[in-house]
XYZ file of C-alpha atoms in Angstrom:
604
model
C 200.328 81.642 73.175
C 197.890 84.669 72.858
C 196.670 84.785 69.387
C 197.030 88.507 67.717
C 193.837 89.602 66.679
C 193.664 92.614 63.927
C 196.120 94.041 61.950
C 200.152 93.139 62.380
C 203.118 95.376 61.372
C 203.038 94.841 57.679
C 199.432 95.284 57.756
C 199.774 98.823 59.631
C 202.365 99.955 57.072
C 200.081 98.622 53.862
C 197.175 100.655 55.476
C 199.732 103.546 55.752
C 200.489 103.194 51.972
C 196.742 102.640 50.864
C 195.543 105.876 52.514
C 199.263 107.928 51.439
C 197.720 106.453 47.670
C 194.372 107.617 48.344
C 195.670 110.935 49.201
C 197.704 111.614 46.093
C 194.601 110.446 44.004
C 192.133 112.664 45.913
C 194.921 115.364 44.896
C 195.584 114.442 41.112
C 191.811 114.672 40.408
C 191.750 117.982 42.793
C 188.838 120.329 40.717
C 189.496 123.921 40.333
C 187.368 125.926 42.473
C 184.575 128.237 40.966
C 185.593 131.747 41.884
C 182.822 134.066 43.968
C 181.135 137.028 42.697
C 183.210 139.743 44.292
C 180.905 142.201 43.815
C 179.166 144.005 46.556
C 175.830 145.163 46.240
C 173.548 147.739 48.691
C 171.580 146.347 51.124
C 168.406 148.074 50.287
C 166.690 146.645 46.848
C 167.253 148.473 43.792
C 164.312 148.440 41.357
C 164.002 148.651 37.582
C 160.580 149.755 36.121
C 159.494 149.059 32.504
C 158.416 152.368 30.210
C 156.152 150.241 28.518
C 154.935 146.520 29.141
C 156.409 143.379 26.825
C 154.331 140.632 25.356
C 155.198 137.613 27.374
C 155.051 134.315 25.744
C 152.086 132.741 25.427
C 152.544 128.948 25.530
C 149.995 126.848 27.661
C 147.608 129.817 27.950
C 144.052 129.650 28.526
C 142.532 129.111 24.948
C 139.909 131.713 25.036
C 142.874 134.584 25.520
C 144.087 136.408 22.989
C 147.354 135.677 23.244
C 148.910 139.251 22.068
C 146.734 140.656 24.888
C 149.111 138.891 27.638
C 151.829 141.444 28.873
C 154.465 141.443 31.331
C 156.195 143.750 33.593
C 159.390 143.621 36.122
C 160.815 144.699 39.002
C 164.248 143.632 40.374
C 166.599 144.048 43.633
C 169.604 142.778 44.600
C 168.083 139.302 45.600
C 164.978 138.920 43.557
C 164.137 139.305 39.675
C 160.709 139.222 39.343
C 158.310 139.120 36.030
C 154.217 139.309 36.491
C 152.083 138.556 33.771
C 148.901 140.113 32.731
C 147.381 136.240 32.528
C 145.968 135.860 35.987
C 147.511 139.124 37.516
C 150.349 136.756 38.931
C 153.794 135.652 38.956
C 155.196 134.043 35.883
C 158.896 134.240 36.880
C 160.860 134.370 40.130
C 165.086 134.259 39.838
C 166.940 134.543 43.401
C 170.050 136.820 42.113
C 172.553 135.354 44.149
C 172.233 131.526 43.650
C 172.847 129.181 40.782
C 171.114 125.812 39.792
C 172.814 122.611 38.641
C 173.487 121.979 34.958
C 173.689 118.470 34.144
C 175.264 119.363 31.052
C 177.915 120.897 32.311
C 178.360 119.027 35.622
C 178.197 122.549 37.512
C 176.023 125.059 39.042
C 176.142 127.794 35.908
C 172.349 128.028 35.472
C 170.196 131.154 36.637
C 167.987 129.841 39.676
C 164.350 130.346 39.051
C 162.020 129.259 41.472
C 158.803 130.433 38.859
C 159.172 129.843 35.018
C 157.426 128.543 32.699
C 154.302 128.211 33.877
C 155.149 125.916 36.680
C 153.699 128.428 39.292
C 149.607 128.526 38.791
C 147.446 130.750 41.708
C 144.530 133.114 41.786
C 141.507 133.649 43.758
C 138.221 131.592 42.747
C 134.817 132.349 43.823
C 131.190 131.300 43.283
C 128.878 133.765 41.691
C 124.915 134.310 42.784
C 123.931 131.960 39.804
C 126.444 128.795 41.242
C 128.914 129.791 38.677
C 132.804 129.107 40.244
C 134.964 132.012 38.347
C 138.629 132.046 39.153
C 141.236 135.232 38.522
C 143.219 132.657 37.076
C 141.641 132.522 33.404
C 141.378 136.825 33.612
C 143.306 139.366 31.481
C 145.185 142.146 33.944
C 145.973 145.504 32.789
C 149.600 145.971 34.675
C 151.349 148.794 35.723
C 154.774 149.616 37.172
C 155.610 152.923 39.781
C 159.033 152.593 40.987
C 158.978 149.351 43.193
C 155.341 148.422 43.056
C 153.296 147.000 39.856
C 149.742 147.096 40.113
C 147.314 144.526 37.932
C 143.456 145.538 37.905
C 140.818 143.547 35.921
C 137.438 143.948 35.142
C 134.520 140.923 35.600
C 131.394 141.886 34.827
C 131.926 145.288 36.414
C 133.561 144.453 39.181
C 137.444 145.252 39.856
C 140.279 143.079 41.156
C 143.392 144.538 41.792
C 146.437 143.384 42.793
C 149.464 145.420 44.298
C 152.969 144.420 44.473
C 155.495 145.959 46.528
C 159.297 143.992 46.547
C 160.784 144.649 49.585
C 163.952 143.819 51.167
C 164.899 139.907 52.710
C 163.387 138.102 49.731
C 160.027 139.719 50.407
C 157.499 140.613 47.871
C 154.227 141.955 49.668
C 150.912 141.356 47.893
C 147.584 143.146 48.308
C 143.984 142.349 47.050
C 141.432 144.612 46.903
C 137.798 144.610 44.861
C 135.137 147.120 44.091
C 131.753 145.431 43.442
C 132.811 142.042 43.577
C 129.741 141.904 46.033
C 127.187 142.052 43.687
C 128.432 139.408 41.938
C 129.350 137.070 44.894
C 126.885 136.654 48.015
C 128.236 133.220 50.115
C 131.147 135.681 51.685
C 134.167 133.244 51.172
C 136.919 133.175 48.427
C 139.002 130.070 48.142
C 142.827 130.440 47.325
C 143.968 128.338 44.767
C 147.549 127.271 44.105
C 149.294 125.023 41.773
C 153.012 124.559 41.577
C 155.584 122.331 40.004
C 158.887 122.213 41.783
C 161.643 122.721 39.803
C 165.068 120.365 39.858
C 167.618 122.961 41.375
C 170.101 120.243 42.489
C 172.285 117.579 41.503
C 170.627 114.429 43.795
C 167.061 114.343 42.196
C 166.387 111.288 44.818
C 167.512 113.558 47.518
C 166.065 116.962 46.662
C 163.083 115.155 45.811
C 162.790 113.653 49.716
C 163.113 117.013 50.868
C 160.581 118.583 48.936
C 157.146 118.952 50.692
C 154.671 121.310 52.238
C 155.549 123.214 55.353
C 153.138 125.314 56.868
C 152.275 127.407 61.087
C 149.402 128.100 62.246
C 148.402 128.686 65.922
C 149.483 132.476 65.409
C 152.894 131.722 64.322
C 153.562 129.153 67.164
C 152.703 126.085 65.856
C 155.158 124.540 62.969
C 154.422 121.365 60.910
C 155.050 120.070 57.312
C 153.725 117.237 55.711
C 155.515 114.621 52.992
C 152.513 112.542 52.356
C 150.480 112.169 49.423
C 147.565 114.022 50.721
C 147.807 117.444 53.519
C 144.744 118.044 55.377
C 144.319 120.937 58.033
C 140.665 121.940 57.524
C 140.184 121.982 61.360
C 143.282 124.833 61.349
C 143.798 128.288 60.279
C 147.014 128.699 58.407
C 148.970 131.435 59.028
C 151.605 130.599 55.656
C 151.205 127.687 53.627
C 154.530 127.002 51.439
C 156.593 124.223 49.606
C 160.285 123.711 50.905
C 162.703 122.266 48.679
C 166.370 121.170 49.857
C 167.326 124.790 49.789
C 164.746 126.788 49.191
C 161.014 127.979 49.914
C 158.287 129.371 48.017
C 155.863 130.749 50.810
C 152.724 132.813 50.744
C 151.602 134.002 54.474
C 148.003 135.426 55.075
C 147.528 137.585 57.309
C 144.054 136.732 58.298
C 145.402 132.729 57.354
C 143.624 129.652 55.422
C 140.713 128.194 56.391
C 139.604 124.767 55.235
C 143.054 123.881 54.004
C 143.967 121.194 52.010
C 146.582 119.740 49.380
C 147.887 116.796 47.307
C 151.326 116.154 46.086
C 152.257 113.961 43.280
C 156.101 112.608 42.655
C 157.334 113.536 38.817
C 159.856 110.234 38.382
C 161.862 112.601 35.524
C 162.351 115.766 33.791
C 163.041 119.132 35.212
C 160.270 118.434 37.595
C 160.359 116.810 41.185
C 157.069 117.564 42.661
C 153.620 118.463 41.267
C 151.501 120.425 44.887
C 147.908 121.674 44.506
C 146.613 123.481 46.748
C 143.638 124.953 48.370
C 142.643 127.485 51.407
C 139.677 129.334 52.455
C 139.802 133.364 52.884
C 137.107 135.140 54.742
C 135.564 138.229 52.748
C 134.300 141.351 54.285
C 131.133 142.380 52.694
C 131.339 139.975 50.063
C 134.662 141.722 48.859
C 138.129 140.818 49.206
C 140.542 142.910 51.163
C 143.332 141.632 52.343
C 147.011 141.241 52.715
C 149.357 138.442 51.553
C 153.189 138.222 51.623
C 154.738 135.688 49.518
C 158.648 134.661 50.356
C 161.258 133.164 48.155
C 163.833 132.403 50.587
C 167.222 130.387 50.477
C 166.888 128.204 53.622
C 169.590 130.226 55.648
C 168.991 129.584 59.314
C 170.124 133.163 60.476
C 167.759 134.742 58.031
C 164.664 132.469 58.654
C 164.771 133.511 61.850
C 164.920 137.035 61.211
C 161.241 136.788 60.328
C 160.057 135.164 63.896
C 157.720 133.471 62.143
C 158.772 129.859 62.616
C 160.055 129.831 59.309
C 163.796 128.428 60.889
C 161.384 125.576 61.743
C 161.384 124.704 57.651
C 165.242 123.755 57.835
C 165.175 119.745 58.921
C 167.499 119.805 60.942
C 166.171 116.506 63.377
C 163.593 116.742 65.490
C 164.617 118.029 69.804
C 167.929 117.062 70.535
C 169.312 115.953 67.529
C 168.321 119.485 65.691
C 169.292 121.658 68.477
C 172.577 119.938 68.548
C 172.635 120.808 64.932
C 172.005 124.664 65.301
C 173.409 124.768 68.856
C 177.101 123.171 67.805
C 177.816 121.983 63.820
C 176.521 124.729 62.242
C 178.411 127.746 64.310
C 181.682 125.621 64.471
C 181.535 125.161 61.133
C 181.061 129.077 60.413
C 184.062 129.358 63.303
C 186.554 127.017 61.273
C 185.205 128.363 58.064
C 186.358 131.594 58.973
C 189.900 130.679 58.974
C 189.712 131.157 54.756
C 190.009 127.216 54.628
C 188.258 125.601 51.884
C 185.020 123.555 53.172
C 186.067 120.079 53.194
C 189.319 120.825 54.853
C 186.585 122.472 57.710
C 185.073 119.175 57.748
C 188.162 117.518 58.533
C 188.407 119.674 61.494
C 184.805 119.260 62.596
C 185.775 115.735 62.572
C 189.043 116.226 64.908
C 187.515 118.393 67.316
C 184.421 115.802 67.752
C 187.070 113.188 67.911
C 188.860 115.340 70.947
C 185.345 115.908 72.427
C 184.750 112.012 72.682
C 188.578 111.450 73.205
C 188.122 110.082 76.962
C 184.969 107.796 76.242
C 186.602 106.448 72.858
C 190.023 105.834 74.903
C 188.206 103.657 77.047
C 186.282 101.842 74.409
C 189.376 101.018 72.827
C 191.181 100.132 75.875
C 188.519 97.793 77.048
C 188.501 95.961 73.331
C 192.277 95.752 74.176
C 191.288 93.658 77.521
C 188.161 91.888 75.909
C 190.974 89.948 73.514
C 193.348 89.323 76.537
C 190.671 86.959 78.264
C 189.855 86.087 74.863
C 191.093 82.373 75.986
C 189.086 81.960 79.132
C 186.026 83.176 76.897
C 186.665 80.512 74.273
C 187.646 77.525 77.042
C 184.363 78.566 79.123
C 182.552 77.885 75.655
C 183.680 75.023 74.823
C 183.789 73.516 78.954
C 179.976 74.516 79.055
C 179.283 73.809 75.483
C 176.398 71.287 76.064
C 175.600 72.554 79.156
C 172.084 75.493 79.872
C 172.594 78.803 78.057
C 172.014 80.232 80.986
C 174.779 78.559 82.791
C 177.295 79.236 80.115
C 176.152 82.705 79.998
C 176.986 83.342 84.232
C 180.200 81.236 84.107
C 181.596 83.893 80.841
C 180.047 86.469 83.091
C 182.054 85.807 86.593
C 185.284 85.477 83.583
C 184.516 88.938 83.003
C 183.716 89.919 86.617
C 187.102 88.409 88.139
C 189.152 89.928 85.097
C 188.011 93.589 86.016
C 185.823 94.180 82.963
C 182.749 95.780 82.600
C 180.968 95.121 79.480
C 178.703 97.303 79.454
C 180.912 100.125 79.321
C 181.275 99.870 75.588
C 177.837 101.015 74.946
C 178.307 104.417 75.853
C 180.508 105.386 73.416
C 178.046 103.641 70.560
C 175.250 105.011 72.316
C 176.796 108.951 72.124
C 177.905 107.517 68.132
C 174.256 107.366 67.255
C 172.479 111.009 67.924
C 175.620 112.556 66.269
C 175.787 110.294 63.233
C 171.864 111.018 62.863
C 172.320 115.070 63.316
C 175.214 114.870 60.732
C 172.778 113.014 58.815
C 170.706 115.922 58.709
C 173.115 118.388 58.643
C 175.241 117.745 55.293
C 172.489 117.734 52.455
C 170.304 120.257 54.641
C 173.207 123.454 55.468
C 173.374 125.833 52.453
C 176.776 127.046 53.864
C 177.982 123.374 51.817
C 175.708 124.417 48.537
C 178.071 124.287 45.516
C 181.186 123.902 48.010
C 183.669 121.751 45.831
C 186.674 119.510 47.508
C 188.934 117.337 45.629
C 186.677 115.372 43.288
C 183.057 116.360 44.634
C 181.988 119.985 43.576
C 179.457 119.716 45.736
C 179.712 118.353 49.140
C 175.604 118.495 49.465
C 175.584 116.007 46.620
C 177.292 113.131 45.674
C 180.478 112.889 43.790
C 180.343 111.000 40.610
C 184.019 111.220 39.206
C 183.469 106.946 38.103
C 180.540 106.494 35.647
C 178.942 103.510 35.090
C 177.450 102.644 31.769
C 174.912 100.684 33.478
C 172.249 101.525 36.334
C 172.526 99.332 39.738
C 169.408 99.236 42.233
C 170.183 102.210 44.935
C 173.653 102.592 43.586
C 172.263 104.274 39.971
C 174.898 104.854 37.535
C 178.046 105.690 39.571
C 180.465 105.259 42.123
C 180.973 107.498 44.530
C 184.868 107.799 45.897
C 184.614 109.333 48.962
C 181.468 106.468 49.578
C 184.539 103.859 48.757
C 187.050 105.413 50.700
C 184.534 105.393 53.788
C 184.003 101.948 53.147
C 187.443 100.688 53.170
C 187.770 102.482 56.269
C 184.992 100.553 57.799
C 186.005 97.365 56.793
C 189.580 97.800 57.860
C 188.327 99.165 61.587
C 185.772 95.961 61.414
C 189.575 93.904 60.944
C 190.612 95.407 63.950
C 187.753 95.333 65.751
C 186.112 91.405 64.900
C 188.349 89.497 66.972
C 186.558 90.576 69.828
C 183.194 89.138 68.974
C 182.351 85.702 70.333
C 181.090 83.593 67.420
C 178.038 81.664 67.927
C 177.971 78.263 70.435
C 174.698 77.373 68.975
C 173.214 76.095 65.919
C 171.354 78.264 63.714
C 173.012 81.622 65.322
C 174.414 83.816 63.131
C 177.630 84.555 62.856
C 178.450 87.881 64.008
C 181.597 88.485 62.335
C 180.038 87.776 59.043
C 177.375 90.287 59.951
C 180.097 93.039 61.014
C 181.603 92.627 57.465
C 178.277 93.050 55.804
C 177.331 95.955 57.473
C 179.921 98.150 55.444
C 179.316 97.089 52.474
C 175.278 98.144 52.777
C 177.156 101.592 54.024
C 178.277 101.832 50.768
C 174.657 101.732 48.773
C 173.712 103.998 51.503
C 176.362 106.466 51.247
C 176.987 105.832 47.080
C 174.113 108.543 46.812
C 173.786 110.560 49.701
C 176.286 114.045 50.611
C 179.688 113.691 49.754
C 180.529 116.036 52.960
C 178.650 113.044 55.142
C 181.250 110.386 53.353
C 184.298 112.522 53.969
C 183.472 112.693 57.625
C 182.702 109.487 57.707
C 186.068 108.374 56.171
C 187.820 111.032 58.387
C 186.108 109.487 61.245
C 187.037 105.727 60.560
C 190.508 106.556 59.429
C 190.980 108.465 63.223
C 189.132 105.473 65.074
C 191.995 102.937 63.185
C 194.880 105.128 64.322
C 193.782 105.571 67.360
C 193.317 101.609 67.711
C 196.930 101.128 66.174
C 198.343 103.309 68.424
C 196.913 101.947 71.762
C 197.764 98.415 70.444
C 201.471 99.304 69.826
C 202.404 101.993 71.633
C 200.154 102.776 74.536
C 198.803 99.320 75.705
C 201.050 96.471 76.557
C 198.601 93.288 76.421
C 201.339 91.481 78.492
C 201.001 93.673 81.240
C 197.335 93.839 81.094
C 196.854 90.150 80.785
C 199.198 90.384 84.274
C 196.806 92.712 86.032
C 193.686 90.910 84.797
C 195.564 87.400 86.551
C 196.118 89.204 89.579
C 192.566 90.598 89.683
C 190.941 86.872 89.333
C 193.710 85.758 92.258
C 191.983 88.339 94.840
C 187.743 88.416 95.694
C 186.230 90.831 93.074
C 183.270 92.967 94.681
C 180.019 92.665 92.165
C 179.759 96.021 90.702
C 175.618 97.009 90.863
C 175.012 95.828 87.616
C 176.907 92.647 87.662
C 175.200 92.095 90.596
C 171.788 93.122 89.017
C 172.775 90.600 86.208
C 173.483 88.076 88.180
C 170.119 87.983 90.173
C 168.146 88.053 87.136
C 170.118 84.903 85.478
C 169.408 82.823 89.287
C 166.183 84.004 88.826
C 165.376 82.860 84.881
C 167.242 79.409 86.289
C 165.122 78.713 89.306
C 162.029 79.197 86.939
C 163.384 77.425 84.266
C 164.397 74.181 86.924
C 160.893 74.688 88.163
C 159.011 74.422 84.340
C 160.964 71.622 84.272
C 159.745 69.962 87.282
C 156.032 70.917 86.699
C 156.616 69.352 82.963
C 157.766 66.150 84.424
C 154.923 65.961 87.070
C 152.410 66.579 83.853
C 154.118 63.698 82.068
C 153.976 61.502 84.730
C 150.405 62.092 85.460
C 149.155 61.184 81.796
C 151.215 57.865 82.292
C 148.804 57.482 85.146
């Protein structure tokens, strides 16, 4: 009698009721969505000017400033708010208008998004006098001044003037011009070096997460050339930089030269708590004409929206990391425009997911039907299988292995053709990968539970910390999981178990294997976990389905007797298989003789 493999009757309608309860949890803890700003503002960037310039706050100043000489002035649009102080001649606060960060306190993102404050931002210009002497524009005092949408800070060392003009323009762009007047007889080695220092700020809720994303990215090569580096140390001093920036997980602070870094280098130092991720120094060379510095800069604070980085065509789409080749241009190519397709239905975003998920499902619908119905046929001859095992138990590996493999041969199945489907499994689980914690679309998007499906959801709190778990449990992590395990159910009996000792068992493996899904997934996107659980819960219907509706294993196990009654032709790869097993025995019965000649010649 064929054993049943997998899930029986009562088992389907227990599964049934498990993911019916799941449902009406999901809903019972269903969080209120935040409501949008409704309203619209002009395209072009409205500025305010200040009458007269504030005192700014003085903490961690330079101790030889007076610190009720430090001013500060603003100008503001529709995307940025922007404060310069007088310390430096630079930025001491940049707010993108239209975003929010996280508030741990109140579980939500209610805070105003800076990108600059509090001194985290440090830059200047700092050069080497005729005496050896390095002076940076750092440690001077700027006098500022605001005309419509332009301040301009000028100093004054030793008689020489640096000025610095702002202009905010539109698209998160704030231009930035340097020029000096008798800087040159004060300087004579006709370089400058460019001097940055900047503390990223936590703006998320995954600190592990938007700390792994946060890194230099910089082009050179005249815009064609894009790289970004996440090591300790970043050393280009053989390139010239067109922008140097630091990414975040959805945002950029970038600076672009337009006559680029030379001699550029960096270090970046992990900050393991706090409102700090990241500490990045660093350090470029800029050419001066004359021995005075004339030049223009750009600096861009950017959300990392695909559309708009490549507005700029200058590789800043390049930032978003999205996979490298394939697996990003299947990214920008296919998830993110059918997810702006579904999402324009007015659905909320994890209900968008859900029919991501389908329509991949559909996609793959042919391969998967055939992966399923070959599982179907693998635990038909499940009984040859196990009495060619246990016939050939003690005999060559090799042996045993071509006897199971003329089973499969006569019985019509081809093994190999359930790769393919795990094979096309692995490139989209990898882009999806990238795609949920890296596609702003998802930023602050609540479903159910999670109100945020770029983070993780954390409705269970533990009062304890577990190694790569931390201090919660993530549902939609658990729901995937159960999933897993119940499609691993379906899906074990299939697996021959070890003939040999020492092997592992595979089934044991296969049941591991979720449960390390779940310290993987307990912390990552709660959009990848939904998908996942989506995907699972489709891939044990479908398998139900076949099983008890579509397949009939009598019928099958028929056809496959019929198929061993009549000569089988050897497909090419059977055949391929087969060659290469005669060959491994031939040289395996010849090692064998040439041992036994070697014995018998010591004996000798």
């Amino acid at each position: 009698m064929q054993q049943n493999n997998g899930l029986d009757k009562k088992q389907l309608i227990s599964f049934m009721l498990f993911t019916l309860l799941m449902m009406g949890a999901m809903y019972y803890f269903q969080s209120k969505k935040v409501q949008e700003e409704a309203a619209a503002q002009a395209q072009n960037p409205k500025t305010e000017q200040v009458g007269a310039a504030k005192t700014a706050e003085a903490a961690n100043l330079n101790p030889s400033v007076n610190a009720a000489a430090i001013q500060s002035v603003h100008l503001q649009s529709n995307e940025l708010k922007l404060e310069f102080a007088s310390l430096g001649g630079q930025l001491s606060k940049v707010e993108l208008a239209k975003y929010k960060a996280y508030n741990q306190q109140s579980d939500a993102a209610d805070l105003p998004l800076y990108l600059i404050n509090k001194n985290n931002s440090n830059y200047g210009f700092q050069f080497t006098d005729k005496t050896g002497k390095k002076f940076n524009t750092r440690d001077l005092v700027f006098a500022p001044s605001v005309s419509g949408n332009t301040v301009t800070m000028a100093a004054n060392v030793n008689g020489a003037i640096i000025q610095y003009v702002y202009t905010l323009k539109p698209n998160y762009t704030l231009d930035f011009h340097v020029k000096t007047n008798g800087l040159s007889n004060i300087v004579n080695d006709g370089k400058a070096e460019f001097v940055w220092d900047y503390q990223v700020r936590k703006l998320e809720k995954g600190r592990s997460q938007e700390q792994s994303h946060s890194e230099f990215s910089y082009a050179f090569n005249n815009y064609k050339s894009y790289d970004y580096d996440g090591r300790t140390s970043m050393d280009e001093r053989d390139e010239t930089l067109n922008w140097i920036g630091v990414k975040q997980q959805f945002f950029a602070s970038l600076i672009e030269a337009k006559n680029g870094f030379a001699q550029s280098h960096g270090h970046q130092d992990m900050i393991e708590e706090g409102e700090y991720l990241k500490k990045f120094d660093f350090n470029g060379q800029v050419q001066l004409a004359g021995n005075e510095l004339n030049q223009d800069f750009t600096w861009y604070f950017l959300p990392l929206d695909l559309p708009l980085l490549k507005s700029y065509d200058k590789n800043f789409d390049e930032i978003l990391p999205l996979g490298w080749s394939f697996i990003g241009g299947m990214n920008r190519v296919f998830f993110m425009p059918m997810y702006r397709l579904i999402a324009s239905w007015g659905i909320s975003a994890g209900w968008v997911i859900f029919f991501m998920t389908i329509i991949v499902k559909l996609i793959l619908s042919p391969i998967m039907f055939k992966q399923h119905k070959l599982s179907a046929m693998m635990r038909v001859i499940r009984p040859e299988i196990d009495e060619v095992n246990e016939k050939f138990k003690d005999a060559d590996p090799m042996k045993r292995q071509q006897e199971m493999m003329n089973v499969y041969r006569k019985a019509g199945v081809n093994q190999m053709a359930g790769c393919l489907p795990a094979l096309l499994q692995i490139p989209i689980f990898y882009a999806l990968f990238r795609f949920f914690p890296n596609f702003i679309d998802l930023r602050g998007e609540s479903f159910w539970f999670a109100k945020d499906l770029t983070a993780y959801d954390d409705l269970i709190k533990l009062p304890f910390s577990i190694p790569f778990l931390q201090d919660h449990l993530s549902i939609f992590a658990l729901a995937c999981t159960a999933a897993i395990l119940v499609y691993t159910m379906l899906t074990a009996g299939n697996i021959q178990q070890p003939t040999q000792p020492g092997m592992p068992n595979m089934k044991v493996l296969m049941y591991i294997f979720p449960i390390t899904f779940l310290f993987f997934l307990n912390t990552s996107a709660s959009g990848l976990s939904w998908y996942y659980f989506v995907s699972n819960a489709i891939n044990i219907v479908i398998i139900l389905v076949i099983k008890y509706w579509i397949l009939d294993e009598e019928k099958i196990h028929a056809q496959i007797q019929a198929n061993k009654a009549q000569p089988k032709k050897e497909g090419r790869f059977q055949k391929r298989m087969r060659e290469m097993m005669e060959r491994a025995q031939e040289q395996q019965r010849l090692q064998q003789e040439q041992l036994k000649r070697q014995q018998q010649n010591r004996k000798k």
